mmCIF file of C-alpha atoms in Angstrom:
data_model
loop_
_atom_site.group_PDB
_atom_site.id
_atom_site.type_symbol
_atom_site.label_atom_id
_atom_site.label_comp_id
_atom_site.label_asym_id
_atom_site.label_seq_id
_atom_site.Cartn_x
_atom_site.Cartn_y
_atom_site.Cartn_z
ATOM 1 C CA UNK K 21 59.479 89.221 90.257
ATOM 2 C CA UNK K 22 62.975 87.851 89.710
ATOM 3 C CA UNK K 23 65.766 90.404 89.165
ATOM 4 C CA UNK K 24 67.064 89.464 85.713
ATOM 5 C CA UNK K 25 70.472 90.609 84.493
ATOM 6 C CA UNK K 26 69.813 91.896 80.993
ATOM 7 C CA UNK K 27 73.454 92.740 80.461
ATOM 8 C CA UNK K 28 75.351 95.794 79.342
ATOM 9 C CA UNK K 29 77.916 96.802 76.754
ATOM 10 C CA UNK K 30 80.333 98.393 79.247
ATOM 11 C CA UNK K 31 81.725 96.647 82.333
ATOM 12 C CA UNK K 32 84.475 97.467 84.822
ATOM 13 C CA UNK K 33 86.639 95.485 87.212
ATOM 14 C CA UNK K 34 89.648 95.927 89.463
ATOM 15 C CA UNK K 35 93.055 94.431 88.734
ATOM 16 C CA UNK K 36 95.344 94.102 91.731
ATOM 17 C CA UNK K 37 99.009 94.873 91.080
ATOM 18 C CA UNK K 38 100.155 92.099 93.458
ATOM 19 C CA UNK K 39 98.805 89.451 91.060
ATOM 20 C CA UNK K 40 101.223 90.455 88.275
ATOM 21 C CA UNK K 41 104.950 90.972 87.828
ATOM 22 C CA UNK K 42 104.540 94.287 86.009
ATOM 23 C CA UNK K 43 102.192 96.496 84.012
ATOM 24 C CA UNK K 44 103.276 94.929 80.704
ATOM 25 C CA UNK K 45 101.938 91.586 81.896
ATOM 26 C CA UNK K 46 98.542 93.145 82.639
ATOM 27 C CA UNK K 47 98.429 94.881 79.264
ATOM 28 C CA UNK K 48 99.332 91.625 77.525
ATOM 29 C CA UNK K 49 96.400 89.833 79.245
ATOM 30 C CA UNK K 50 94.027 92.597 78.180
ATOM 31 C CA UNK K 51 95.320 92.639 74.600
ATOM 32 C CA UNK K 52 94.747 88.865 74.326
ATOM 33 C CA UNK K 53 91.015 89.547 74.765
ATOM 34 C CA UNK K 54 90.805 91.831 71.682
ATOM 35 C CA UNK K 55 88.249 94.044 73.420
ATOM 36 C CA UNK K 56 88.317 97.821 73.758
ATOM 37 C CA UNK K 57 89.661 98.578 77.221
ATOM 38 C CA UNK K 58 90.644 101.624 79.255
ATOM 39 C CA UNK K 59 93.091 101.037 82.097
ATOM 40 C CA UNK K 60 93.517 103.523 84.926
ATOM 41 C CA UNK K 61 96.864 104.630 86.296
ATOM 42 C CA UNK K 62 97.982 102.566 89.279
ATOM 43 C CA UNK K 63 95.860 103.582 92.273
ATOM 44 C CA UNK K 64 98.032 103.634 95.366
ATOM 45 C CA UNK K 65 95.607 105.493 97.633
ATOM 46 C CA UNK K 66 94.161 102.356 99.228
ATOM 47 C CA UNK K 67 95.447 99.279 101.095
ATOM 48 C CA UNK K 68 96.117 97.284 97.932
ATOM 49 C CA UNK K 69 97.531 99.029 94.847
ATOM 50 C CA UNK K 70 95.205 98.392 91.915
ATOM 51 C CA UNK K 71 94.066 99.401 88.461
ATOM 52 C CA UNK K 72 90.516 99.961 87.246
ATOM 53 C CA UNK K 73 89.752 98.435 83.855
ATOM 54 C CA UNK K 74 86.751 99.430 81.731
ATOM 55 C CA UNK K 75 85.797 97.125 78.871
ATOM 56 C CA UNK K 76 83.471 98.151 76.044
ATOM 57 C CA UNK K 77 81.842 95.387 74.010
ATOM 58 C CA UNK K 78 80.097 95.572 70.649
ATOM 59 C CA UNK K 79 77.096 93.723 72.117
ATOM 60 C CA UNK K 80 75.475 92.997 75.463
ATOM 61 C CA UNK K 81 77.297 90.887 78.058
ATOM 62 C CA UNK K 82 75.757 89.610 81.265
ATOM 63 C CA UNK K 83 77.558 89.948 84.575
ATOM 64 C CA UNK K 84 78.353 86.231 84.414
ATOM 65 C CA UNK K 85 79.730 86.553 80.833
ATOM 66 C CA UNK K 86 82.000 89.361 81.973
ATOM 67 C CA UNK K 87 83.195 87.544 85.096
ATOM 68 C CA UNK K 88 84.112 84.498 82.998
ATOM 69 C CA UNK K 89 86.040 86.713 80.585
ATOM 70 C CA UNK K 90 88.197 88.410 83.240
ATOM 71 C CA UNK K 91 88.466 85.384 85.533
ATOM 72 C CA UNK K 92 92.037 84.962 86.691
ATOM 73 C CA UNK K 93 93.092 88.593 86.489
ATOM 74 C CA UNK K 94 90.154 90.913 87.153
ATOM 75 C CA UNK K 95 88.057 91.125 90.308
ATOM 76 C CA UNK K 96 84.426 92.158 90.385
ATOM 77 C CA UNK K 97 81.979 93.079 87.658
ATOM 78 C CA UNK K 98 80.508 96.559 87.744
ATOM 79 C CA UNK K 99 77.964 97.539 85.115
ATOM 80 C CA UNK K 100 78.880 100.965 83.722
ATOM 81 C CA UNK K 101 75.951 103.254 82.986
ATOM 82 C CA UNK K 102 77.983 106.192 81.711
ATOM 83 C CA UNK K 103 81.293 105.576 79.974
ATOM 84 C CA UNK K 104 82.325 109.232 80.245
ATOM 85 C CA UNK K 105 81.608 109.409 83.971
ATOM 86 C CA UNK K 106 83.466 106.169 84.659
ATOM 87 C CA UNK K 107 86.466 107.280 82.620
ATOM 88 C CA UNK K 108 86.595 110.408 84.798
ATOM 89 C CA UNK K 109 86.534 108.115 87.828
ATOM 90 C CA UNK K 110 89.673 106.324 86.567
ATOM 91 C CA UNK K 111 91.591 109.446 87.608
ATOM 92 C CA UNK K 112 89.254 110.539 90.449
ATOM 93 C CA UNK K 113 88.561 113.809 88.639
ATOM 94 C CA UNK K 114 85.259 114.350 90.474
ATOM 95 C CA UNK K 115 86.248 112.919 93.874
ATOM 96 C CA UNK K 116 87.439 115.679 96.174
ATOM 97 C CA UNK K 117 88.510 113.221 98.882
ATOM 98 C CA UNK K 118 90.615 110.963 96.644
ATOM 99 C CA UNK K 119 94.091 111.239 95.146
ATOM 100 C CA UNK K 120 94.072 112.609 91.584
ATOM 101 C CA UNK K 121 95.804 110.787 88.725
ATOM 102 C CA UNK K 122 97.052 112.068 85.371
ATOM 103 C CA UNK K 123 94.525 111.473 82.579
ATOM 104 C CA UNK K 124 97.426 111.013 80.134
ATOM 105 C CA UNK K 125 98.219 107.734 81.945
ATOM 106 C CA UNK K 126 94.880 106.115 81.043
#
């Protein structure tokens, strides 16, 4: 049987800092979408500094719908099963081996 993407209401992607001049430019791109979004603090604990962005839609979006929406600034398309758990991940609250970030910066 074919694996069919039925969609989800919450999706996440990565936004690499190197693709933008500053954080304001990223926020402006997100605000142009008029979609609820949570943006992590800048993650500097890996090779490429990046942000995690979590988008919550009022209806279902397929992976392809989401990729088209963030094309040009976001990378990847991760279906989010638990909004609360993913929001905790934005600051690595449950990851002992990763750098912690301030939740007030989300």
